[in-house]
Each structure stands twice: as C-alpha cells, then as structure tokens.
XYZ file of C-alpha atoms in Angstrom:
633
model
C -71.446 84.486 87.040
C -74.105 85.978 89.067
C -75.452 89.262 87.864
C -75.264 92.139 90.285
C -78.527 94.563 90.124
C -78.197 98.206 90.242
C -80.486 98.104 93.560
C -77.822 96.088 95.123
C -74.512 98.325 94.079
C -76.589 101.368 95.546
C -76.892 99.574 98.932
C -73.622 98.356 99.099
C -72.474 102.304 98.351
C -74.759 103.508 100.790
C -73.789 100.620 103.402
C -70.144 102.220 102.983
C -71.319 105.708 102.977
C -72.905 104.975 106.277
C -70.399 103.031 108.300
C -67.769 105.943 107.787
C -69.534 107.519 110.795
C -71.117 110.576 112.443
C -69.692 112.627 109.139
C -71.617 110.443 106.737
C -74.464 110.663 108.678
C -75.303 114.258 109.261
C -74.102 114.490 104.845
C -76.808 112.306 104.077
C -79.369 114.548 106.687
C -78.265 117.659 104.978
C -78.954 115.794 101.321
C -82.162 114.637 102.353
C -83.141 118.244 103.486
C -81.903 119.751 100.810
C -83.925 117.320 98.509
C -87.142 118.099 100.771
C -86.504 122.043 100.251
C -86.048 122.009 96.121
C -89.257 119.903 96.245
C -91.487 121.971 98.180
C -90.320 124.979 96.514
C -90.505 123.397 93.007
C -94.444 122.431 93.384
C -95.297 125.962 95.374
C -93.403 128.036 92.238
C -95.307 125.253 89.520
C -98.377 125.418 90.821
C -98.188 128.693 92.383
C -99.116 128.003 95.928
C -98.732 130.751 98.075
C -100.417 132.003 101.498
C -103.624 133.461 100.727
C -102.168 137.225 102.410
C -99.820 136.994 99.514
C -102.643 136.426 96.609
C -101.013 137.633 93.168
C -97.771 138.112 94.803
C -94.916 136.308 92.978
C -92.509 134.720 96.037
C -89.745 134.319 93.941
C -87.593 131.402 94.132
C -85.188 132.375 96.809
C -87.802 133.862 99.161
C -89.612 130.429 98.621
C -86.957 128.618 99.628
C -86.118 130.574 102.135
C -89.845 130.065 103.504
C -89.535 126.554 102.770
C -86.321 126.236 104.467
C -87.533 128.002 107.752
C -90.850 125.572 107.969
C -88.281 122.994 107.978
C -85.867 124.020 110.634
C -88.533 125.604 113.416
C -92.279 123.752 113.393
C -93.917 126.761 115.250
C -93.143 128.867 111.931
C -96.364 126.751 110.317
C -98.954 128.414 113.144
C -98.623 131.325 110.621
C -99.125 130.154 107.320
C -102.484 131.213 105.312
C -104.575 128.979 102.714
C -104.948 125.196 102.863
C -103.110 124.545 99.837
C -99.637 126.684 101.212
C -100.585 125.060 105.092
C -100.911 121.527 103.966
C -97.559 121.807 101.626
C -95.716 123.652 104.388
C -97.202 121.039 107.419
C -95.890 118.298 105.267
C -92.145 119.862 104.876
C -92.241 120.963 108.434
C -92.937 117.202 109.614
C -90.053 116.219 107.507
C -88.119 118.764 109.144
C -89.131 117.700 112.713
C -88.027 113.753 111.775
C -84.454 115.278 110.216
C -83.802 117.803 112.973
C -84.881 114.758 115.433
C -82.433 112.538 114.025
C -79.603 115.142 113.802
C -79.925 115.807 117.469
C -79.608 111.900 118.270
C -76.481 111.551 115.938
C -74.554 114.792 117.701
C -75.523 113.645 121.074
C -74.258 109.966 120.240
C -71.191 111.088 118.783
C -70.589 113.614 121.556
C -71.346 110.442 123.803
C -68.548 108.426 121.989
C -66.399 111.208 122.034
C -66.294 111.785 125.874
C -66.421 107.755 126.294
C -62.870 107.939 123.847
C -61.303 110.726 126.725
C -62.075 108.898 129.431
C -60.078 105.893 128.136
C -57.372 108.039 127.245
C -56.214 107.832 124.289
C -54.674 111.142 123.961
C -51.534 112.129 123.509
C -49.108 113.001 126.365
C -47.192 116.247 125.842
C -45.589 116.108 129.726
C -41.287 115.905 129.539
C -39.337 114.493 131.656
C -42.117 112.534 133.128
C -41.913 108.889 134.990
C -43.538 106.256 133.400
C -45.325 103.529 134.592
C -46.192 100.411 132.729
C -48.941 98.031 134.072
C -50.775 97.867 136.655
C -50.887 95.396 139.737
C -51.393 95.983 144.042
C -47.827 97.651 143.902
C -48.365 100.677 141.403
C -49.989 102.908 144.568
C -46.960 102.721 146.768
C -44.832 103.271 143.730
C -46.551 106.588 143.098
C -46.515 107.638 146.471
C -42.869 106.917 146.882
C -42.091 109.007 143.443
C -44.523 111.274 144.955
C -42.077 111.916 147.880
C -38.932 111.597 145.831
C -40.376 114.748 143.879
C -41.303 116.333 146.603
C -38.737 118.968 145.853
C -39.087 119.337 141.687
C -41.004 121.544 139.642
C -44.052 120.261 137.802
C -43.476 116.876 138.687
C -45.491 114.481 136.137
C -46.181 110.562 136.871
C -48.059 108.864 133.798
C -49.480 105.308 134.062
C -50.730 103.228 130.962
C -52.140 99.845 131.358
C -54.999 97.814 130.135
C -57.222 98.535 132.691
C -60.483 102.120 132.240
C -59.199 105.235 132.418
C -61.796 106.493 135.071
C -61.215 103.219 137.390
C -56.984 104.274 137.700
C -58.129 107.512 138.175
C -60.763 106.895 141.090
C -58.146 103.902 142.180
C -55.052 106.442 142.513
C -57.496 109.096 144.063
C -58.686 106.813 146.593
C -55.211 105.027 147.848
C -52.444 107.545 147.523
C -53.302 110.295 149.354
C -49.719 111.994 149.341
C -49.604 113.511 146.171
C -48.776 116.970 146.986
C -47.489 118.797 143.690
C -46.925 115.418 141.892
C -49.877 114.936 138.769
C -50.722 111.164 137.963
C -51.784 111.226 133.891
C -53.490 107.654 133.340
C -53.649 106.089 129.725
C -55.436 103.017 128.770
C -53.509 101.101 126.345
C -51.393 97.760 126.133
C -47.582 98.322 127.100
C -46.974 95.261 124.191
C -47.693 97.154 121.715
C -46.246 99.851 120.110
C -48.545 102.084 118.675
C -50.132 102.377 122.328
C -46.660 103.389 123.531
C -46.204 106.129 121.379
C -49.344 108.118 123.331
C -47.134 108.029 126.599
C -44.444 110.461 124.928
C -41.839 107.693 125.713
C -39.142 110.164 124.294
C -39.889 112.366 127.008
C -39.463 109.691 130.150
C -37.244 110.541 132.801
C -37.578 106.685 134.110
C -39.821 103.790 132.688
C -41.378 101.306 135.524
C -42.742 97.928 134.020
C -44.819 96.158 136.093
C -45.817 92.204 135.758
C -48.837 90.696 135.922
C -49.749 89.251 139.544
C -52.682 86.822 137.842
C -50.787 85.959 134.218
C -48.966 82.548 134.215
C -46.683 84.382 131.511
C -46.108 87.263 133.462
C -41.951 87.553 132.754
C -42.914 86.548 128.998
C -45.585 89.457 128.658
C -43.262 91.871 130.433
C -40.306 90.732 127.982
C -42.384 91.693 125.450
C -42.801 94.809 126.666
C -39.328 95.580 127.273
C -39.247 94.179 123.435
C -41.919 97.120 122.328
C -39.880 100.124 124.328
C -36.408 99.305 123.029
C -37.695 98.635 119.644
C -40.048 101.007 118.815
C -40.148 102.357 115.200
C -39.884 106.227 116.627
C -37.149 105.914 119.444
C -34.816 108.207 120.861
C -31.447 107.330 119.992
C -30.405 108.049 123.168
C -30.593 105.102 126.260
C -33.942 104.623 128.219
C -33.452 104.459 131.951
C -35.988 100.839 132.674
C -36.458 99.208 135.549
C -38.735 96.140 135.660
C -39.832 93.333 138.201
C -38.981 89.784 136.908
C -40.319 86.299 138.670
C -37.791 83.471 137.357
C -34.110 83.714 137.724
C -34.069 82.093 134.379
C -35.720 84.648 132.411
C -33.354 87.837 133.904
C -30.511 87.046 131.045
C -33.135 87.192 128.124
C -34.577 90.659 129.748
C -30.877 91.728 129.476
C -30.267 90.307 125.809
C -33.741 92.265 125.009
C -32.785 95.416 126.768
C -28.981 95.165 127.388
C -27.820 98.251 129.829
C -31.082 100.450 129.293
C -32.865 98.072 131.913
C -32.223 97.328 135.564
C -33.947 93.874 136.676
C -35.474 92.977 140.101
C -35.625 89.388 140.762
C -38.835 90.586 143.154
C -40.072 87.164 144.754
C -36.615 86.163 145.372
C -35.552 89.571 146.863
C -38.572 89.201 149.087
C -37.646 85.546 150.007
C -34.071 86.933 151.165
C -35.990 89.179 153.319
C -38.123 87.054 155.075
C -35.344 85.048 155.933
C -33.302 87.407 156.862
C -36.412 89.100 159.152
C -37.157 85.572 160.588
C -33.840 85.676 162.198
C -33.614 89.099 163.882
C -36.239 91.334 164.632
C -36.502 94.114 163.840
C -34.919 94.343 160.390
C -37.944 94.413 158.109
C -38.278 98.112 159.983
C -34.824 98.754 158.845
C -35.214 97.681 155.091
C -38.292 99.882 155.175
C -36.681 102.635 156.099
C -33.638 102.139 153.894
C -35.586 101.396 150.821
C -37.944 104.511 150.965
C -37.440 108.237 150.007
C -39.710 108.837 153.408
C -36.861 109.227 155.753
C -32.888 108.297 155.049
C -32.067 107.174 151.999
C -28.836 105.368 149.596
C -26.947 107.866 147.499
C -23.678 106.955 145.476
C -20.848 109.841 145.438
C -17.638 110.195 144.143
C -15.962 112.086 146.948
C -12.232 113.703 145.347
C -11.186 114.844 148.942
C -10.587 111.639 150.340
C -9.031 109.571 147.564
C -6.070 107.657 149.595
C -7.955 108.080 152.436
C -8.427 104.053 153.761
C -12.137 103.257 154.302
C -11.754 102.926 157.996
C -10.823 106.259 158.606
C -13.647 107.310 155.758
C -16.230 106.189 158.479
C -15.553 109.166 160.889
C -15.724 111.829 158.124
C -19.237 112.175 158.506
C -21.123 112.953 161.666
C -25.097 112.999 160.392
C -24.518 110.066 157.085
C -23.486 106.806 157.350
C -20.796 104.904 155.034
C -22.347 101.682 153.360
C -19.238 100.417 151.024
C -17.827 101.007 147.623
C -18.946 101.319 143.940
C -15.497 100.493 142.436
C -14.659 101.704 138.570
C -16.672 98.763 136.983
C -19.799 99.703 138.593
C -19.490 97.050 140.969
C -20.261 97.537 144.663
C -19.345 95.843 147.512
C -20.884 96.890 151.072
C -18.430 96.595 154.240
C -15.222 96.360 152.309
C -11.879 95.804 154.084
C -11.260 98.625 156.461
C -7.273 98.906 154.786
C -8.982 99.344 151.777
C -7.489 102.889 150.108
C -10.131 105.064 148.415
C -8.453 105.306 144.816
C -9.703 107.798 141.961
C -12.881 106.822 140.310
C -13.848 104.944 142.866
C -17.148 106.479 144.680
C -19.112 106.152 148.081
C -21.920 104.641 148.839
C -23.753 106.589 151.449
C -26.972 106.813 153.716
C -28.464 109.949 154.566
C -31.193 112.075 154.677
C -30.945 113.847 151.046
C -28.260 113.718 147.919
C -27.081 116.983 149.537
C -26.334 116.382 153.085
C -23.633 113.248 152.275
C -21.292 115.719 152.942
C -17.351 115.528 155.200
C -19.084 117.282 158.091
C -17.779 115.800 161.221
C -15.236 116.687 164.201
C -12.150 115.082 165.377
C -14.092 111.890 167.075
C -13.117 111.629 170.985
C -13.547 107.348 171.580
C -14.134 106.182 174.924
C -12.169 103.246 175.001
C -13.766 102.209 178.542
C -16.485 101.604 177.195
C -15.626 99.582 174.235
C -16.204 95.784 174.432
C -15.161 92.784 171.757
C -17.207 90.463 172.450
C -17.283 87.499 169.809
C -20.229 85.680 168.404
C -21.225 82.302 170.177
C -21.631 79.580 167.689
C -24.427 79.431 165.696
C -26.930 76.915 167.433
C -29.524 74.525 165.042
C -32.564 76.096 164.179
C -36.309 74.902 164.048
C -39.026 76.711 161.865
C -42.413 76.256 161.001
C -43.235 78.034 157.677
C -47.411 78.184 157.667
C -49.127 78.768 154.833
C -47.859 78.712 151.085
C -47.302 80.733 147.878
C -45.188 81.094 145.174
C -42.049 82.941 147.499
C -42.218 79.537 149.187
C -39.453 77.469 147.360
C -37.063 80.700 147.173
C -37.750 80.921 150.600
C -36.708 77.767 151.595
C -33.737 77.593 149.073
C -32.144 80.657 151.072
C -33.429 79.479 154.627
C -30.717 76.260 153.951
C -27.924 79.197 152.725
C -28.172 80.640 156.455
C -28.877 78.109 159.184
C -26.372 75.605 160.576
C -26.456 71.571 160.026
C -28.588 69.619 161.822
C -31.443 72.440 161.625
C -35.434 71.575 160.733
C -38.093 73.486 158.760
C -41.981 72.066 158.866
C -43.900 73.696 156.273
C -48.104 73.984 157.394
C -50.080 74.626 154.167
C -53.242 73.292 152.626
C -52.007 73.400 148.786
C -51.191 70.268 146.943
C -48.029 71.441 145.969
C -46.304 72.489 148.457
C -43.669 69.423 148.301
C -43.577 69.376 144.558
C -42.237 73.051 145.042
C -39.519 72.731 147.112
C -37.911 70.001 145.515
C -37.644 71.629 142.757
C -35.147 74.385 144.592
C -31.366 73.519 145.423
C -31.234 72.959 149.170
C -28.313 72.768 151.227
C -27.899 69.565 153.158
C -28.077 71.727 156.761
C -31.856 72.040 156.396
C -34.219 68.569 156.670
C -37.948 70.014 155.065
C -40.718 68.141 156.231
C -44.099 69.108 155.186
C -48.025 69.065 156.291
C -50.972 69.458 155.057
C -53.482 71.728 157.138
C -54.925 74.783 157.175
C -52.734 76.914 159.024
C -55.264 79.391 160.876
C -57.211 76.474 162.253
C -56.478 76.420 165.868
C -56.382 72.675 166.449
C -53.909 72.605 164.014
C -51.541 75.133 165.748
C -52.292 73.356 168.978
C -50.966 69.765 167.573
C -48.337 71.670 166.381
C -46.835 72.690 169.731
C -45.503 75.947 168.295
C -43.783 77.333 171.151
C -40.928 74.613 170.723
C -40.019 76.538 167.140
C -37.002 79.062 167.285
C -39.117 80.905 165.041
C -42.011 80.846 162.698
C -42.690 82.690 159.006
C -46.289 83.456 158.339
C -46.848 83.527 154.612
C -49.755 85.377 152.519
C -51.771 82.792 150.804
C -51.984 85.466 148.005
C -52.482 82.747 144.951
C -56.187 81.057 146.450
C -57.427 85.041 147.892
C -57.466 87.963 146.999
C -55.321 90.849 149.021
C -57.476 91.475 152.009
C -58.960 88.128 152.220
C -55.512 87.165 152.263
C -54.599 89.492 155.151
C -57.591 88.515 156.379
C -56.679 84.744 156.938
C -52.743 86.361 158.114
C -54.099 88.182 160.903
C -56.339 85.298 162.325
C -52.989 83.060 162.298
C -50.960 85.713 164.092
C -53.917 86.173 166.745
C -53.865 82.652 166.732
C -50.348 82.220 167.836
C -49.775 85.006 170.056
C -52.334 83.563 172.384
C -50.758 80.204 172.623
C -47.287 81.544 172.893
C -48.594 83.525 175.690
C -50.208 80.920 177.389
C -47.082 78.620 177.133
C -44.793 82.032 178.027
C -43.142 81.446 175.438
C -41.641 84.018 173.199
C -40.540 82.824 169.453
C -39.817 85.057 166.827
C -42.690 85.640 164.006
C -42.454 87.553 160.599
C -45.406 87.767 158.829
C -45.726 88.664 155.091
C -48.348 91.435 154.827
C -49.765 92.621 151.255
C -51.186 95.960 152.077
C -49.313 98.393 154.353
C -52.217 99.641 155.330
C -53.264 96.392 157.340
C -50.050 96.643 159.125
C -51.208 98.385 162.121
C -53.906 96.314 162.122
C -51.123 93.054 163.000
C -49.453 95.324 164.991
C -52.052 94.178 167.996
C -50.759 90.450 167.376
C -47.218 91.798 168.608
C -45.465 90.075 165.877
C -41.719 90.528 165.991
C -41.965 91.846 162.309
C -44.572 92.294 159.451
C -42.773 92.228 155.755
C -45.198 94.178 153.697
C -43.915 92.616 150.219
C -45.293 95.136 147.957
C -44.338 98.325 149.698
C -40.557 97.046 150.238
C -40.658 96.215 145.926
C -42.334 99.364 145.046
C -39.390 101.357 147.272
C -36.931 99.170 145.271
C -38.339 99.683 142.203
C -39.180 103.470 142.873
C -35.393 104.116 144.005
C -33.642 102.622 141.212
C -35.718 104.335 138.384
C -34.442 107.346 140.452
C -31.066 106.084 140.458
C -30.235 103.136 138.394
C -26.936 101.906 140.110
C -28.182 101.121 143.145
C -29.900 97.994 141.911
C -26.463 96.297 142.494
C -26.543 97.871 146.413
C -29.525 95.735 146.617
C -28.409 92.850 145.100
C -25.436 92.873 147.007
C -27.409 93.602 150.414
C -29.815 91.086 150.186
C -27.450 88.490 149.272
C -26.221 85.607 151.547
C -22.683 85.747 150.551
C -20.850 89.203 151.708
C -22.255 91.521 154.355
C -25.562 91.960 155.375
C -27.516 93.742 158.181
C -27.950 92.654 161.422
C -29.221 93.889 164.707
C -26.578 92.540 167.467
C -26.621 92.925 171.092
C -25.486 95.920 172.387
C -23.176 94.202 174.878
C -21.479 92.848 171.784
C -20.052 96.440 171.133
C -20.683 98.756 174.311
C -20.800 98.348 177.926
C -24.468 98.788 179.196
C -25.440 101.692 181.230
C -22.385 104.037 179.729
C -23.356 106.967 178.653
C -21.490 107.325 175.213
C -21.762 108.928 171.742
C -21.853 107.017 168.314
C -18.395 107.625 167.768
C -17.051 104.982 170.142
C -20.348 102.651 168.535
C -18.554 102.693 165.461
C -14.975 102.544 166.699
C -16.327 99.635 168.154
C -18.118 97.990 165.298
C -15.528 98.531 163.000
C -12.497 96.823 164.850
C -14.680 93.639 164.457
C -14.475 94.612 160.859
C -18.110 95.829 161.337
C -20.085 98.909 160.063
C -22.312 100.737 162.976
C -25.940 102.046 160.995
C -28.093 102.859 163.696
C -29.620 101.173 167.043
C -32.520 99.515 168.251
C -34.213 100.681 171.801
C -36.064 97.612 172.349
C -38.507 98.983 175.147
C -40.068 100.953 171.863
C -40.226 97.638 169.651
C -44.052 98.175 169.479
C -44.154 101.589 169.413
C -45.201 102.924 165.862
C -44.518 106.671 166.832
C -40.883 106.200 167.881
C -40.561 103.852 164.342
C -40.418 100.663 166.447
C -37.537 101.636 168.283
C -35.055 101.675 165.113
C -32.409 104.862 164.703
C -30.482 105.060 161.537
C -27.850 107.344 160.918
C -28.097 109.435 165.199
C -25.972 112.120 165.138
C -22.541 110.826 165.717
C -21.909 113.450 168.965
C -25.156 113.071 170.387
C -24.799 110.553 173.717
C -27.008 107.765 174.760
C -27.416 105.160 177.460
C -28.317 101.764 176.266
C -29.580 99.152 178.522
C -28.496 95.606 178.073
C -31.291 94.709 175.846
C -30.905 97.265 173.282
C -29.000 96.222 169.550
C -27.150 97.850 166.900
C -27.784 97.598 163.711
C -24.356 96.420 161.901
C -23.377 95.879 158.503
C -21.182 92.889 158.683
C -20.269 88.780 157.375
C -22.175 87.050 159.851
C-alpha cells in the first residue's frame, strides 16, 4: 500500500480548493494578505520598527496594522514612510500588496469575462407567458418569425423565444439581419439542446402559447432527433398537466405514427417534403397557383379561419356560399374534427358542425351579404375536355424528388412521360423506391442540368412542362439558387427562340431571390421554405387547420385550380362575383378568386391573383383570364 505524504494531501486539498472557482480564488488572496499583514505587524511591534518621525512612540497594534494594511492596498502610501528599517519592511509588504492586488484584478476581470460570455449564450431563465416557442433552428425559422410577427400584429406584448444549439449572439445578429418586420413582436434567443430536458426548462415551457420544432436540414436522423424532442417536451419531469399545443415538421411518412404515439393529440405533424412535392405538382400544372398557396398560407393578406356559425344550421351549403359578400366558404369541419373542402352542395349545415372560411381576419367571417342578383346571360357550363398525355422534364435532383414523382403518376393520364436531368448517382435508385402509378413511364439522365448543351440536346420546347428543382443537398442556399436561376435563364432563351411557351415551376429556397427569377418569366417560383414556415406558423396559431391542409394538398377530393374563364362566364360581360359563383357552383365548384393574366408578371398587382373580390363589385374579364376554383378535377 503506497504511503501518502502530508505534502501530497495538502496539494490535493488545495487542487480542490482551487478548481471551485473565482470564490476560492479571491479566499485564498484575502488569506495570503491577511498572513502578509500579521507578519509585518508582528516583526515592526517585536522589534519595534517604527518611522523615525514617530521615535519613542508606541504604534500600537491596531494602528500598525492599520499602517501595514494601507502599504499593502495603495503603493504610493510608501513615498511617505521615514527610517530604513520601517521603509524597507513597509517596501517589502507593499510589493506583496502590488502582486495580490494585481492578481485580484485579473481574477474579477476573468470572471466578469466568463460571466458576460455565460449571458450571451443564454442561459437564463425566461419569465415571458404566453410566449411562442421555437425549437431548432434551420433556413425556415426567419419566415416563421416574421409570419408570427404579423399574426401578432394586433396583441399586447407579443413574445417569440427561440432555443437551439447554435451562439446566442449569432441568432441574435441572424434574426436582426433577415426579419425586418418585427414591429412590437420581441425575439428572446436561448442556446441550449431541445433533447434535453434540463435545457427546456430555461424556455418557461409552462408558459408557451404554441411550441414550433424544427428538424435538422444537414442531420441524416433528423425525424429521430426531432422525436426525441417531442419525447423531452411531453415528458418533462416539471410539466403542466394541462395539453401543449406542438406543431413539428417530419421527413418520412413512416415516422408520423411514432411522433403521434410520442405526443398523441398535443402535436400536429407536417409531412413537409411531401406537402411541398404536392405543390410542385400541383404548380407544374397551372400557373399561377404557387401565388395562391402563398397567399392562402400567410397571415400577410387573407387567411383560413374555422367557425361554428349557429344562424345557419339547416341552411344547405350551397345556399351558405352567398351569405357572405367579402369571405369565401372553403368546406366543412364536421363533429369529429374532420374536414372536407367542397362538400356536396345538398349538404345541410347540422349543429356542431362548423365553417371553414377565408378572409381577411377571425372577425370579418361574418353573414354580411345582400340578396345576390345572378345574371344568368352570362353564365356558361362549359365541361372539361379530356385530359390529354403529359410530357415533363424534371431537372435537377433532391430529396422532394421521389415524392415528387410518386404524386406526378397520382395526377396525369396513361400514356404520359417524365425525363428526370440530374447529375446525382441516385437519382434512379430514388424513384424506385416510391409507388408509381402505371400512367407515368420515368426515364432518367445523367447531366448537369444548367449546362446549355445539355438543354439544347434536350429539345425542351417539346415538354408540356418542366419542374426546376433546388439542388439543396450538394450547395448551400444561395449557391443553390444560384445554379436555379442560371437554368431558368437558360430555358427562357431557348423557349423564346423556338416561340415556344411551356410551363416552368421552379423551387426557390429564399424568398428573397424570388424577384430575382422573376426576370426569367417563369410561370411560377415555389419558395419551399416560406410556404412550410406559413404552414407551420398558422397551425401553431390554430391547430385544426393542419387537416385543411392535408386535405387541400391531397390528390384525392378537391383541390385548387385556376380554370378558364370561358369555362364559367362569357368574356367581355361585365358581371359581379355573384353570378362567378352561381356559376362555379352548379358544376359542383367553389369560386375563390380570379386571375387577370395581362398582370401575371406584375409583382405590384400580386401577379394578377384576387382572392376573396367583393362579391358586388363588377368586372370584365377577357377570354384569357381564370378563376380560381375549388373543385374534383
């Protein structure tokens, strides 16, 4: 057994002493000053040095170590001293004072330095209430703040707090820099890790009006780490009892029933890459309707509010359309929650049931509107022709790319042809890995798709249309745009020069490139993250209407389209929206808005889209224009 020497124990204690911090530090300075003090005062009382002014004087103990004590603390008080005996005693105490002041100073200023390093990664507590809370942090988090921004725009105090393993200071400068719409709305940014639970409890989670949990754009685990996290909010040790109100963004269609087993009704789940999939299908096929899901999404204009309305209960839903002369009638949320959009027009309004409504605030869905005068000369029923076989050319590749495809065969007719452009490896592996409808033949080629030869050899103009994808997974976001831009200049200039005009959708990352595309005349640009963070902001507002979504971007039931106007209305009439929707809805139709097509590239006018006109208000269309329809097919 090996024998431990007292030398040893002491610098073990001391080691201890020591690593318990500033504290311990400035102790051990004010014991090694004290020690300095009773020493010099011991040998001036022993052997009686004193100044020489003070000859025969007796000092006394306190007044020497007062003296003492002074000579340590201020090194100009030594310039005074008499006799060589008092000077060189009183030189020697003051040096020891300079080292031990010296040393003081650098341990105050470091621990001031840590403490101001520990604020700015915020690890304080959060005392807001009622606050929305953000969890993570990826390219989407600025558009969600802006769009809660607007959403309060109206509340008192409004309070948006962000935690997420990134530096305080960066969020801060990040969120300063990019969302520039603020107005009353504070952003409070915490570093921590949503996992874990102890870093939770400094975001007040008690106190949340809504939770957003973000995933991981880089993380191959991104739906496991953000399982986890729903795992740390539901479970923590010091929860509410009553239900959070969660909404998180979830990659795999797989992994939405464990999120649900984890979180069960406190969590609403947005299958994001396949929502944006459904759009850009959608888009590819009729322009115009990105600008519409934009606007429908977002609190910055019209938005989706859910209503139970007691004065029309056995009311049938077609008459329920002309109740309303500034809002717009979307479907039903029947007694189970569930909601169907464009429901039969005998359908009968029964108690419990409740509206689903688009207008321009929660207060202005109101039964506003006069007896409706239809112009039945104007009126036209013109049915659909048959759907003809579709070519398109897909160019470029990321991880929406399967979904995309998947839904592209749930829409187009037999006998119809996709050719997918992309320079990743696997780009076929990926697709066959999706269930695809037997109407779509995939063929695929590897290029790089913003090479010009390549588009050349392609002979684009013979598409029916053509989806350019971000290649988000090799770049980063504006490199990415970047490359997206140079393929839309690209085929804009060879359409032109063939006078050809094919539909393109684009897939834009950050809105604020958007009017940069705009130049390339591109029929539509889907900005992906500014449509999810409008999702995600509106249903942490109002959790039900993640099943309005669901339901609208899904290819079974009714969806929006924008359909020629000569469909509904005879060109050149001057008529209101009354007769639009008398129209629209004896083809078992709902009549949103319209579409003046000679302001499709005009960014003032919103690109030519209307939602929800004021139902007496009359217009002439010309033959081009659309309306924008809820409806089947």
């Amino acid at each position: 057994m090996t024998k431990i020497k007292l030398s040893q124990k002491l610098r073990y204690r001391f080691d201890n002493t020591m690593s318990r911090g500033t504290g311990a530090l400035i102790t051990w300075l004010a014991i090694l000053t004290l020690l300095m003090i009773i020493i010099a005062t011991s040998i001036v009382s022993f052997f009686r040095i004193i100044p020489e002014t003070e000859e025969g004087v007796d000092m006394g103990i306190g007044e020497t170590l007062w003296q003492t004590l002074m000579r340590a603390m201020d090194a100009g008080t030594v310039a005074g001293d008499t006799g060589w005996g008092f000077r060189i005693l009183m030189f020697l105490v003051t040096l020891g004072g300079i080292f031990i002041l010296s040393t003081l100073i650098g341990i105050l200023s470091s621990a001031i330095d840590e403490k101001l390093q520990e604020l700015r990664k915020g690890r304080s507590f959060v005392v807001e209430k009622n606050h929305q809370l953000i969890l993570g942090w990826n390219s989407k988090i600025f558009p969600i703040i802006d769009e809660l921004a607007e959403a309060n725009a109206n509340q008192k105090h409004p309070r948006i707090v962000v935690m997420a393993q990134e530096d305080k200071t960066k969020m801060e400068d990040e969120i300063r820099e990019k969302c520039l719409n603020l107005g009353q709305t504070k952003v409070i940014c915490r570093s921590g890790d949503p996992n874990n639970t102890l870093d939770l409890s400094i975001v007040n989670l008690n106190e949340t009006k809504s939770i957003v949990v973000l995933s991981s754009e880089t993380a191959p685990d991104a739906d496991a780490q953000m399982i986890k996290t729903l795992l740390a909010i539901v479970n923590h040790p010091h929860r509410k009892k009553d239900a959070f109100h969660i909404v998180a963004e979830i990659r795999e269609q797989k992994n939405i029933l464990l999120g649900q087993i984890v979180a069960k009704d406190e969590v609403k789940l947005l299958l994001t890459d396949d929502l944006i999939s459904r759009i850009m299908v959608q888009t590819c096929r009729q322009s115009g309707l990105s600008v519409v899901y934009t606007e429908i999404t977002g609190f910055l204009g019209d938005e989706i509010y859910i209503i139970e309305e007691p004065k029309l209960v056995g009311e049938r839903f077609s008459n329920i359309l002309f109740k309303y002369i500034d809002s717009s009638i979307l479907g039903i949320s029947f007694h189970d929650d569930k909601i169907q959009l464009n429901p039969p027009m005998d359908l009968i309004l029964e108690k419990g049931m409740k509206l689903v409504g688009l207008t321009r605030d929660d207060d202005t869905l109101i039964i506003n509107a006069p007896i409706a005068t239809i112009d039945e000369d104007a009126i036209i029923s013109l049915k659909e022709e048959k759907p003809t076989i579709e070519k398109t050319l897909i160019l470029s590749w990321n991880r929406k790319g399967p979904s995309i495809v998947r839904e592209m065969s749930a829409y187009v007719p037999a006998g119809s042809e996709l050719l997918i452009v992309s320079s990743h490896d696997s780009v076929e592996s990926d697709y066959q890995q999706m269930e695809i409808s037997a109407n779509l033949k995939v063929m695929v080629m590897q290029a790089d798709p913003s090479d010009r030869k390549v588009l050349e050899r392609l002979m684009v103009s013979d598409f029916t249309q053509i989806i350019v994808l971000s290649n988000i997974e090799k770049l980063d976001l504006q490199e990415a745009d970047s490359q997206t831009l140079i393929t839309l200049l690209h085929l804009r200039d060879l359409l032109n020069k063939n006078n050809k005009n094919v539909r393109i959708v684009s897939e834009i990352m950050d809105m604020r490139n958007r009017e940069l595309a705009s130049v390339t005349k591109a029929d539509d640009f889907v900005v992906s993250d500014k449509l999810i963070a409008q999702m995600l902001s509106q249903v942490s507002e109002t959790k039900e209407l993640v099943h309005v979504f669901d339901d609208m971007f899904d290819a079974d039931g009714s969806e929006i389209y924008l359909k020629p106007i000569t469909n509904y209305i005879k060109a050149g009439m001057e008529v209101d929206f009354f007769t639009v929707l008398e129209s629209a809805k004896r083809q078992n139709q709902i009549a949103l808005g319209y579409r003046i097509m000679s302001n499709q590239y005009d960014k003032e006018s919103i690109y030519g889209i209307v939602l929800n006109p004021l139902k007496s208000k009359k217009i002439c269309f010309s033959p081009d224009d659309k309306i924008i329809v809820l409806a089947e097919d």
